[in-house]
Structure formats: structure tokens, C-alpha cells
Short mmCIF file of C-alpha atoms in Angstrom, two decimals:
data_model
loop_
_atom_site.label_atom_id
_atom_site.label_comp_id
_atom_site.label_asym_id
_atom_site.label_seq_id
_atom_site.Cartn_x
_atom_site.Cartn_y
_atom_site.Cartn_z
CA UNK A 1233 114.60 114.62 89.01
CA UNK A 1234 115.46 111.36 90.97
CA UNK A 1235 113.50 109.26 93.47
CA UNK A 1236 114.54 105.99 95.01
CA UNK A 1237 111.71 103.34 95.02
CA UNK A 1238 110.98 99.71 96.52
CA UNK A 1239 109.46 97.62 94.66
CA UNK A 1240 109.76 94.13 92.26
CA UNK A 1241 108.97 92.30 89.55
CA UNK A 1242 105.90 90.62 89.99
CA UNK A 1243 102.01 90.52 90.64
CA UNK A 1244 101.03 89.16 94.55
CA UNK A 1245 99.20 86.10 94.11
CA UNK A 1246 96.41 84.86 96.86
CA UNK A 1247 98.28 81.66 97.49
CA UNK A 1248 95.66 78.81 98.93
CA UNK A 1249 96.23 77.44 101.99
CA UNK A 1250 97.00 74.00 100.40
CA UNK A 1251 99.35 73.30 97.82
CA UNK A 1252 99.02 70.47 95.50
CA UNK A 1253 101.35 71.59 92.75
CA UNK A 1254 104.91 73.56 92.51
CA UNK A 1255 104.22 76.31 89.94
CA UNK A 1256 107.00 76.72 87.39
CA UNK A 1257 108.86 79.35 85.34
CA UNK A 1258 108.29 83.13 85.52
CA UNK A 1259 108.52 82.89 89.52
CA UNK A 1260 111.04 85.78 91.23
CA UNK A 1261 112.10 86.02 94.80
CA UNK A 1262 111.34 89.60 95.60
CA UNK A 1263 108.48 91.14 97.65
CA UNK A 1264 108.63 95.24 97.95
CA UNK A 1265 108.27 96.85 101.40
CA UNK A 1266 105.25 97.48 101.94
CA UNK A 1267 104.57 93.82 101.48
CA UNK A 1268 102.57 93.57 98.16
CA UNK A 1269 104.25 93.27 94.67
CA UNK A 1270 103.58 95.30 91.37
CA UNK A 1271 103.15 93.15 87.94
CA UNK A 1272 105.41 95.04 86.43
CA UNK A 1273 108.96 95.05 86.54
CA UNK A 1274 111.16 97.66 87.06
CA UNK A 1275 114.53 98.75 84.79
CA UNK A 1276 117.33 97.35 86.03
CA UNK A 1277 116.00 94.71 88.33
CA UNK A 1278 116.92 91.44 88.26
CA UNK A 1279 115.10 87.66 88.55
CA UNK A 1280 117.71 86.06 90.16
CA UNK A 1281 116.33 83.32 92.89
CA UNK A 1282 119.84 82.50 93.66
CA UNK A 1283 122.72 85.14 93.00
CA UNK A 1284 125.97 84.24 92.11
CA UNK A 1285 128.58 84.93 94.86
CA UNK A 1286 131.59 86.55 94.52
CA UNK A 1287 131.90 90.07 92.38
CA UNK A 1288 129.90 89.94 89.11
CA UNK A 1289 130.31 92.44 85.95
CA UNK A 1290 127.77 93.19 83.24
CA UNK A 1291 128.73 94.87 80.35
CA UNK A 1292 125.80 94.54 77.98
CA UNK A 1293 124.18 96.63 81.54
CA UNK A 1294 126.67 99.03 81.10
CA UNK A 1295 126.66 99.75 77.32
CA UNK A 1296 122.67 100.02 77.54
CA UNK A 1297 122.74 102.26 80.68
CA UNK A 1298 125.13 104.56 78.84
CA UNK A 1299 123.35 105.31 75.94
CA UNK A 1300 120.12 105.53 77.96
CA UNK A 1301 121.88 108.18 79.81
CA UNK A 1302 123.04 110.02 77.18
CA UNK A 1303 119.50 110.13 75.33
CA UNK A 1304 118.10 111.52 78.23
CA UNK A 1305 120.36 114.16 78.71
CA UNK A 1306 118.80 115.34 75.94
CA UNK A 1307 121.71 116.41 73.57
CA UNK A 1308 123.32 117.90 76.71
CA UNK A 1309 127.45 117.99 76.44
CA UNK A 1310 127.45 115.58 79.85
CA UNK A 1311 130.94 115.04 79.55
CA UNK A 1312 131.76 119.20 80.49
CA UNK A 1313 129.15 118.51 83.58
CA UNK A 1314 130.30 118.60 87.09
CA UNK A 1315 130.24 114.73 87.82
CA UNK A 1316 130.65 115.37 91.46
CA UNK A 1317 126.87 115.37 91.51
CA UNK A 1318 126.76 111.91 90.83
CA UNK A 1319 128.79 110.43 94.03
CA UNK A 1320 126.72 112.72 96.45
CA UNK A 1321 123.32 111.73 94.37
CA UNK A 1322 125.03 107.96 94.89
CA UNK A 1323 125.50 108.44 98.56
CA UNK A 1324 122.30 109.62 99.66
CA UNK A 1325 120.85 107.02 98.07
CA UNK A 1326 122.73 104.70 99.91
CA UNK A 1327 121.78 105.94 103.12
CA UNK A 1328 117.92 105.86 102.13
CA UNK A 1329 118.31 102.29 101.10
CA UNK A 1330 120.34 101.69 103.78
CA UNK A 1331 117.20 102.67 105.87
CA UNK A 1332 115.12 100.31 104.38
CA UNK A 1333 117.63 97.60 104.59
CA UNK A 1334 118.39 98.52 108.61
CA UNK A 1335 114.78 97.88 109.22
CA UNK A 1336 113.90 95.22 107.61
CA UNK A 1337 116.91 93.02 108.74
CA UNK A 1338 115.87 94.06 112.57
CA UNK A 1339 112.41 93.06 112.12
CA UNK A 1340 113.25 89.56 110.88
CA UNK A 1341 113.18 90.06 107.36
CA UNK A 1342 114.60 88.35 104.41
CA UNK A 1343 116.67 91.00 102.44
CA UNK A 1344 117.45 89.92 98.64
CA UNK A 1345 119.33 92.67 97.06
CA UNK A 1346 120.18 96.43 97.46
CA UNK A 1347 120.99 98.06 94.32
CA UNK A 1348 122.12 101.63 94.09
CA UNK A 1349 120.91 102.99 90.47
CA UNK A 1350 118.96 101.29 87.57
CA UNK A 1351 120.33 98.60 84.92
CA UNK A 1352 122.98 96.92 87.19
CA UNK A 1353 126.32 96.19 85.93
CA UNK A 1354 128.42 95.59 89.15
CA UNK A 1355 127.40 93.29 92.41
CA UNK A 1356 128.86 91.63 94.74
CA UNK A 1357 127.40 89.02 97.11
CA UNK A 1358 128.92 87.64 99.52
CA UNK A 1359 128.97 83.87 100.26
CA UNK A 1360 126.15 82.40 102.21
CA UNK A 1361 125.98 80.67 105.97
CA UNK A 1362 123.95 77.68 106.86
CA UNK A 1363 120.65 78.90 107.86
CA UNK A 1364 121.04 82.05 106.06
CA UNK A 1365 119.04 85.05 106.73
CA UNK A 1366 121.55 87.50 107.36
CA UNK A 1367 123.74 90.57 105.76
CA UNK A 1368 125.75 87.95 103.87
CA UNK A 1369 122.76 87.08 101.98
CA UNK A 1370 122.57 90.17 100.84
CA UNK A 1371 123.27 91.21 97.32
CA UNK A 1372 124.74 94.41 96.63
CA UNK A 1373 124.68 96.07 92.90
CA UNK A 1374 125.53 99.55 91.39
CA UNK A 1375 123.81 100.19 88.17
CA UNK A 1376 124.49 102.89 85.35
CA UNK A 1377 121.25 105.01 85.38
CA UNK A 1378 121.01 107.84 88.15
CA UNK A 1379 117.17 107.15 88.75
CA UNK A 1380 117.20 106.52 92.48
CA UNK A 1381 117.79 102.95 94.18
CA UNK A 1382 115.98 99.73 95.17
CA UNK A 1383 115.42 97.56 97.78
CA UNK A 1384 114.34 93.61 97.20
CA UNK A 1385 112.74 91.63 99.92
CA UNK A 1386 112.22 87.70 99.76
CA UNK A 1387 108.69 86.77 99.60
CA UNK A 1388 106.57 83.46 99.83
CA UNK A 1389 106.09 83.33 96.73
CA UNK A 1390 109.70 82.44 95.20
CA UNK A 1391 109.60 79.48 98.28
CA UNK A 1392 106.74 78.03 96.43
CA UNK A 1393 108.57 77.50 92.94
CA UNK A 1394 111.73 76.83 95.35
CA UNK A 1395 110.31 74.42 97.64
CA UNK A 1396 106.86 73.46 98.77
CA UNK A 1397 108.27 72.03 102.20
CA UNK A 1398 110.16 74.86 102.95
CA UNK A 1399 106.99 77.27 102.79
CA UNK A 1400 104.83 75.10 104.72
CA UNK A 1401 107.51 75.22 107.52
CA UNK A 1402 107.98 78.87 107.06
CA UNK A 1403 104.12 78.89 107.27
CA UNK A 1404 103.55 77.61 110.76
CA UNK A 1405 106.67 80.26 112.06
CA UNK A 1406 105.41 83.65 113.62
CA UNK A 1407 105.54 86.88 112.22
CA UNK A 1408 108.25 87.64 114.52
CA UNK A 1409 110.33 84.69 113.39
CA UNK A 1410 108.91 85.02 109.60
CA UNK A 1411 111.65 86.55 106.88
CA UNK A 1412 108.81 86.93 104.76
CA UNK A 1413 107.58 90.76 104.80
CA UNK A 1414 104.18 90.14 103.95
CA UNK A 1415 104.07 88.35 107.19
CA UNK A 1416 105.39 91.56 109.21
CA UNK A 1417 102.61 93.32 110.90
CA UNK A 1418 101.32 96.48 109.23
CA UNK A 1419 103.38 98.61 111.72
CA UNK A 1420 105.93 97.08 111.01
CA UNK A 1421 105.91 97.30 107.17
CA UNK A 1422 104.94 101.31 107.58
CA UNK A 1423 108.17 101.65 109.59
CA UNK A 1424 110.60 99.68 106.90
CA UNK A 1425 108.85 101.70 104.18
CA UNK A 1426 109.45 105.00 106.21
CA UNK A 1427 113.08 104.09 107.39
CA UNK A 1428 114.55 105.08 103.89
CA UNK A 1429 112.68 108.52 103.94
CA UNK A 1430 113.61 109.03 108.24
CA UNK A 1431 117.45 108.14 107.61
CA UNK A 1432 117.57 111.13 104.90
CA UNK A 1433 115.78 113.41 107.41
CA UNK A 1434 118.29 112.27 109.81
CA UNK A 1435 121.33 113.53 107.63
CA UNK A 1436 119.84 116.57 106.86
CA UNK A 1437 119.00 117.61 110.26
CA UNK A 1438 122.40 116.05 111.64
CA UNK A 1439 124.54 118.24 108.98
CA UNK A 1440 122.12 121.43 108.97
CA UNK A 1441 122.99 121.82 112.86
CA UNK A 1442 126.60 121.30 111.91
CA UNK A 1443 126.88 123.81 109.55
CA UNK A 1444 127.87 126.74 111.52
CA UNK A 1445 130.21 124.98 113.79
CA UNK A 1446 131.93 123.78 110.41
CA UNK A 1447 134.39 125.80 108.37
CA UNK A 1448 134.00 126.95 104.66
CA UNK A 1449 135.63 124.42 103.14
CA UNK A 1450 133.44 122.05 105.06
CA UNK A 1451 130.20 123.92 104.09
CA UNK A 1452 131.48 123.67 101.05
CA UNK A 1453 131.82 119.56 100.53
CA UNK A 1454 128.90 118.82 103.12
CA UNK A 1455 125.89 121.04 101.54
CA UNK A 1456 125.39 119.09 98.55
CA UNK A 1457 125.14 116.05 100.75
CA UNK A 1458 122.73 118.26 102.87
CA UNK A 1459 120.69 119.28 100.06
CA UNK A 1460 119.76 116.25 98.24
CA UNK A 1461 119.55 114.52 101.26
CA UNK A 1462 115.99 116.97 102.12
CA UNK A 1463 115.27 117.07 98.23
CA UNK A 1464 115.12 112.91 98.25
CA UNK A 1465 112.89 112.81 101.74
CA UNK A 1466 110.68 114.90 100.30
CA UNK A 1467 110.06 113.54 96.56
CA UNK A 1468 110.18 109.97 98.40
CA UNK A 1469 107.00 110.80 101.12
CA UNK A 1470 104.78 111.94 98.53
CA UNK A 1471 101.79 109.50 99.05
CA UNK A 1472 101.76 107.70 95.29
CA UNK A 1473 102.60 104.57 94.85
CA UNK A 1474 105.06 103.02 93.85
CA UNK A 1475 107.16 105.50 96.17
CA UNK A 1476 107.52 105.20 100.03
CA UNK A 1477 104.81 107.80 100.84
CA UNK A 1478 102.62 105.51 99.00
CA UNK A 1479 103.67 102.23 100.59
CA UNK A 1480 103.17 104.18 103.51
CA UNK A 1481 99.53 105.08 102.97
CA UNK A 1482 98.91 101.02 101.88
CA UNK A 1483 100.41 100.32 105.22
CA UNK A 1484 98.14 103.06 107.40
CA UNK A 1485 95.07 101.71 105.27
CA UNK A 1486 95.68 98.69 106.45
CA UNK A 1487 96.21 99.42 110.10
CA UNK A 1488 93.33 100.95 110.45
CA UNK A 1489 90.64 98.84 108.53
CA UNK A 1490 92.10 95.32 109.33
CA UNK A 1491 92.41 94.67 105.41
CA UNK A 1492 95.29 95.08 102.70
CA UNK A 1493 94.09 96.36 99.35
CA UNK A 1494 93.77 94.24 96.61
CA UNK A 1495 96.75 93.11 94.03
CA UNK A 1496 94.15 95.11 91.22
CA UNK A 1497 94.19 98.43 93.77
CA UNK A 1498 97.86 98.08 94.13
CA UNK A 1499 98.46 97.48 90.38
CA UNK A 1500 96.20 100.16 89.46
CA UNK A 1501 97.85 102.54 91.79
CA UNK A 1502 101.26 101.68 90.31
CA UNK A 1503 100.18 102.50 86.67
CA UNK A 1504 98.62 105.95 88.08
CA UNK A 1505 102.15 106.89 90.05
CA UNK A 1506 104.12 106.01 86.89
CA UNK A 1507 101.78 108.41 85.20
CA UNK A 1508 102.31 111.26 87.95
CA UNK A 1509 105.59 110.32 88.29
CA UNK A 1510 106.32 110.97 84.43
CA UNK A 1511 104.35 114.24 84.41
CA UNK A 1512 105.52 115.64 87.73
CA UNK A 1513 109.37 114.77 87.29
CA UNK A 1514 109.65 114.89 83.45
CA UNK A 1515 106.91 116.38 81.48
CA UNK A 1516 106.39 120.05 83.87
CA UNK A 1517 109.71 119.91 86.30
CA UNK A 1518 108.58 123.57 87.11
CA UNK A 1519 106.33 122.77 89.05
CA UNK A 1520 108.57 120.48 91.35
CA UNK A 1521 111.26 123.09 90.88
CA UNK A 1522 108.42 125.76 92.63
CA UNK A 1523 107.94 123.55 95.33
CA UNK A 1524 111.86 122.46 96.10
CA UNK A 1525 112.44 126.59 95.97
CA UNK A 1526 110.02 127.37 98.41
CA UNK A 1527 110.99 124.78 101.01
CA UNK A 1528 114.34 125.33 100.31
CA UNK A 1529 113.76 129.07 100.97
CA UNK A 1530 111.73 128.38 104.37
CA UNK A 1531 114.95 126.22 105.27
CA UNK A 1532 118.07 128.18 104.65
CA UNK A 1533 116.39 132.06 104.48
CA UNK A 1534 115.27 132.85 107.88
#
């Protein structure tokens, strides 16, 4: 089963409100959307502070995702498969990201990178403006593995390896003005982390109302589209972290008590969601396939 996910590379750190050093090496760029970052990174992610423009290939990507692939079909014969699945799996994964990306970029934010699949071979970026923060400094990547997408966001963080000065100016800017995320209000962060999971709803709703107004060869090329575009709102709002239902919850938490939870709560939350994620999605699919069946059934049986 596939779920798209926002998230990065590394741990938050409590930065002090002074700085008397630059830190050095092992420093990425990304912040996930619900404004706190996970130690671990993610396959297929990248650490690059400044992306090369123009259209970059990776074959080494390509050669690993491919034999990843194949060992987790399982000894499957992939190559008789219908491979149509793959460019309607790809394109409702680029309207959840797009979500996510739509969002942030109206509330002020800093976008890094959207990446469609895991282990990226193939991006493009598109050269920079002066006083950058805007779709052209956005990266854009396709990777090999079918897993779901990502979303990067530029944090404080990277600015302090980057440039002390530059983080003590974007320090005294408002959180409207701010393209950091962890400087978005809470609401603001639940809605970015909920845009991805809304914008699926959207195209489900949008082509289940079409349906009968469309012919059968349009039923036809549209209800896969339909389909996974409900299946990948509703594997994406289940609250556990590191998916967007659990972002969301983080974000509600902190809306109500005044307080984020700590880098150990997040990191421990992360290691338990791998866990379910792994068990719910690999180890007993059935149970997941009850659930899709019955909601699937409500949907299209009455």
C-alpha cells in the first residue's frame, strides 16, 4: 500500500537566542510541515542546501530504485503488470503534494523541494531570482520507488550553518513575512499539513459527481484516478506520525495547549508510526484491505 508523507532529514534543535558560533557539517535545509523535524532521514531524500539548476539525472538512484522494486514485488512477474497503475498512482500524488506545496507558498513559506516517489533520479530546478522565495526556487524530482511523495520546507536551521546574519534578520521578520514554517502559526501549519489530504478529497468528490454525466469510456479512464484519489486521503489522515493525520494532531495539540511537543515526543512518535506503518501496510494488508472494502462499499453501493 502507498502513502505520501512530509517530512526530512533531521532532529529540531532548540536554537538559543544568541549565537556565538556557525555549526558545521551534517546541517540540511528542510523542515517538514507541521514544523518540527524527525532525526531520521527518509529514502530518497536529499541534503542538498543549494540544488543545482537546470535538469539533473541520477543513475546510481535509478539502478538502486529498480532492484528495490523488484525485491519487493516479491518474485512477482512485474513486467506482465498493468503499468497504467503507476501514472494514476503518480498523479494523485502530485495533486496531494501539490496541496501541501499551494499552501505553504500562500502562507509565506519557504518551499525546498517536491519530489514525487522515493530514491530520486530526475529533477529539475529552475534558476533562481534575487530575493528568492518563490516557485522558481522550487525543486522538482521524480524518484523510482512508488512509496508515496514528499514535500521539503526550508527551516532556520540550514540559515544557521548558511549564514548567521541572515537568521538574525529573518529573526526579527513576522510570522507573516517569515519563510520559515516553524514560524507559521499553529493554524496555519494544521492547514498546510491538511491541504495534501483536502486536495485528494477535492478530486474525488469533483470526479464522483461527474461520473454519471460522463460516458463509458470516460468512467473508464477517470475511476482509477477517482479511486486512489479517496484510498490516499484516507491512509494519509490517519493520526500517526510521520503522516499528515499525525502532523495534524501535533498541530491541534498545539493550538490548544499553547505548547509544541518536544523533539523526543516527535522522534518517539516517528519510530512508533514506522512501526504501525510496517505492520498495517506490509506485515497484515488484510486488515487495511477490510477497511478500504467497506468504505469503498458505503461509497459506490448505495
Amino acid at each position: 500500500m502507498y502513502f505520501c508523507l512530509i517530512m526530512n532529514d533531521k532532529e529540531i534543535n532548540n536554537l538559543p537566542p544568541e549565537f556565538n558560533h556557525v555549526p558545521t557539517g551534517g546541517r540540511n535545509d528542510q523542515m517538514n510541515d507541521n514544523g518540527m523535524e524527525p532525526k531520521s532521514s527518509f529514502p530518497g531524500t536529499e541534503d542538498n542546501n543549494k540544488p543545482k539548476e537546470g535538469l539533473t539525472f541520477n543513475g546510481l538512484n535509478l539502478v538502486i530504485g529498480v532492484a528495490i522494486f523488484l525485491w519487493l514485488s516479491n518474485g512477482r512477474d512485474v513486467f506482465t503488470d498493468d503499468w497504467s497503475f503507476y501514472p494514476y498512482l503518480a498523479a494523485v500524488v502530485i495533486i496531494h503534494e501539490l496541496g501541501h506545496v499551494i499552501a505553504g507558498k500562500s502562507f509565506g513559506c519557504f518551499i525546498q523541494e517536491m519530489q514525487v516517489f522515493f530514491l530520486s533520479f530526475l529533477s529539475y530546478k529552475p534558476k533562481s531570482v534575487e530575493g528568492g522565495n518563490s516557485w522558481r526556487d522550487i525543486k522538482w524530482s521524480l524518484g523510482v520507488l512508488p512509496l508515496g511523495g514528499v514535500t521539503m520546507f526550508k527551516s532556520r536551521e540550514s540559515v544557521v550553518a548558511d549564514n548567521v546574519e541572515d537568521l538574525e534578520i529573518g529573526s526579527r521578520t513576522t510570522s507573516a513575512t517569515s519563510p520559515y514554517i516553524e514560524d507559521k502559526p499553529s493554524w496555519q501549519r494544521l492547514l498546510i499539513s491538511a491541504a495534501g489530504v483536502l486536495f485528494n478529497l477535492a478530486t474525488f468528490l469533483i470526479l464522483y459527481i461527474a461520473m454519471p454525466y460522463m460516458s463509458d469510456e470516460c468512467n473508464d479512464f477517470f475511476w482509477p484516478l477517482m479511486s486512489l484519489s479517496l484510498i490516499l486521503a484516507l491512509l494519509n489522515i490517519l493520526p500517526v506520525y510521520p503522516l499528515d493525520g499525525g502532523a495534524i494532531v501535533f498541530a491541534l495539540y498545539e493550538m490548544i495547549t499553547g505548547k509544541k511537543p518536544s523533539p523526543g515526543f516527535i522522534r518517539a512518535c516517528g519510530w512508533i508510526g514506522f512501526v504501525f506503518i510496517v505492520l498495517f501496510f506490509w506485515v497484515f494488508p488484510e486488515w487495511l484491505g477490510g477497511i478500504l472494502d467497506s468504505v469503498f462499499r458505503f461509497c459506490f453501493e448505495h
